[in-house]
Coordinates of C-alpha atoms in Angstrom, one line a residue:
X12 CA 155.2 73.3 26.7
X13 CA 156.4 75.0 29.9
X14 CA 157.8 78.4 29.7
X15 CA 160.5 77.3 32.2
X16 CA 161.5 74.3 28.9
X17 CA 161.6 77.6 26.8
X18 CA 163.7 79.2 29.0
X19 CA 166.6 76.6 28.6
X20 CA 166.6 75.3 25.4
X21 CA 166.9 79.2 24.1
X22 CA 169.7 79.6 26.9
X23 CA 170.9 76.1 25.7
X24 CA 171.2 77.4 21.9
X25 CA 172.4 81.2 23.0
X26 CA 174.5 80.5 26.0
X27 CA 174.5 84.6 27.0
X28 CA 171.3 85.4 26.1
X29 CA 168.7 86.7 28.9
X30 CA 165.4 85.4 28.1
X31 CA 162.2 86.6 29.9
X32 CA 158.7 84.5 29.0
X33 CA 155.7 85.6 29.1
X34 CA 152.5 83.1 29.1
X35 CA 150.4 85.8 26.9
X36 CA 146.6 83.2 27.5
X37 CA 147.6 81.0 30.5
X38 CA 147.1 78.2 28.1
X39 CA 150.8 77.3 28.4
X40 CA 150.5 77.4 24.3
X41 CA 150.6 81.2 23.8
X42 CA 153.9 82.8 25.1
X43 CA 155.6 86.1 24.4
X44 CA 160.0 86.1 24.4
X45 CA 162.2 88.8 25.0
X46 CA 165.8 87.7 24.8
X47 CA 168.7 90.0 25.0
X48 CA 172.6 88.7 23.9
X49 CA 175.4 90.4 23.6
X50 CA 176.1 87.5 20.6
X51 CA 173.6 89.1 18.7
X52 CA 175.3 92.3 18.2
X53 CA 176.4 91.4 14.4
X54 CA 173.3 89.9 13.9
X55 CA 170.1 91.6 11.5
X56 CA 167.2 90.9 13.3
X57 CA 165.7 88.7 10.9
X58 CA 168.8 86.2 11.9
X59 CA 168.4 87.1 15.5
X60 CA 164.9 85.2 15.1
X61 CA 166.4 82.8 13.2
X62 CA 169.0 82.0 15.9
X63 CA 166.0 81.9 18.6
X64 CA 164.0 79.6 16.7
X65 CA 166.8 77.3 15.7
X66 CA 167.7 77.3 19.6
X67 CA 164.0 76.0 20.1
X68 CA 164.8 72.8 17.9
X69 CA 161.9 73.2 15.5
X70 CA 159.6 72.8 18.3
X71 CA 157.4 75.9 17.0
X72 CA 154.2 75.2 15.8
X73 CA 154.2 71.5 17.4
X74 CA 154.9 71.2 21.2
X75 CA 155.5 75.8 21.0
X76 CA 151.9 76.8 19.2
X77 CA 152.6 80.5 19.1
X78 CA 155.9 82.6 20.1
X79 CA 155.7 86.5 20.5
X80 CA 159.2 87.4 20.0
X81 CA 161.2 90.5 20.7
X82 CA 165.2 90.2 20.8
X83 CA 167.7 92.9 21.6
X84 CA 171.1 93.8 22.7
X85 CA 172.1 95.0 26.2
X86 CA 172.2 98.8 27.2

């Protein structure tokens, strides 16, 4: 999967969120997330990840082998 396909579908499922990828091996199987929404701000982070991965459409562990992810709110 191409980090660029990652890109949109977590900007598809979290219209305000910045998302930066990261291919961690340059395998195009091993990327690292950091996405920043002002829509998580009433979020825990466990459902901050759980909003991510839903935006990703159950792709993890199929087509997405392995997501480093770090979410946040903007400063």
């Amino acid at each position: 999967m191409a980090a660029a396909d990652i890109e949109a579908l977590i900007k598809a499922g979290i219209p305000d969120a910045e998302v930066t990828i990261t291919d961690l091996a340059g395998d195009g199987d091993h990327y690292a997330a950091h996405v920043v929404a002002e829509s998580f701000r009433p979020m825990t982070r466990l459902a901050r990840t759980r909003a991510v991965y839903a935006a990703l459409g159950g792709r993890m562990g199929g087509e997405l082998h392995a997501l480093q992810l770090t979410t946040a709110l903007p400063s």
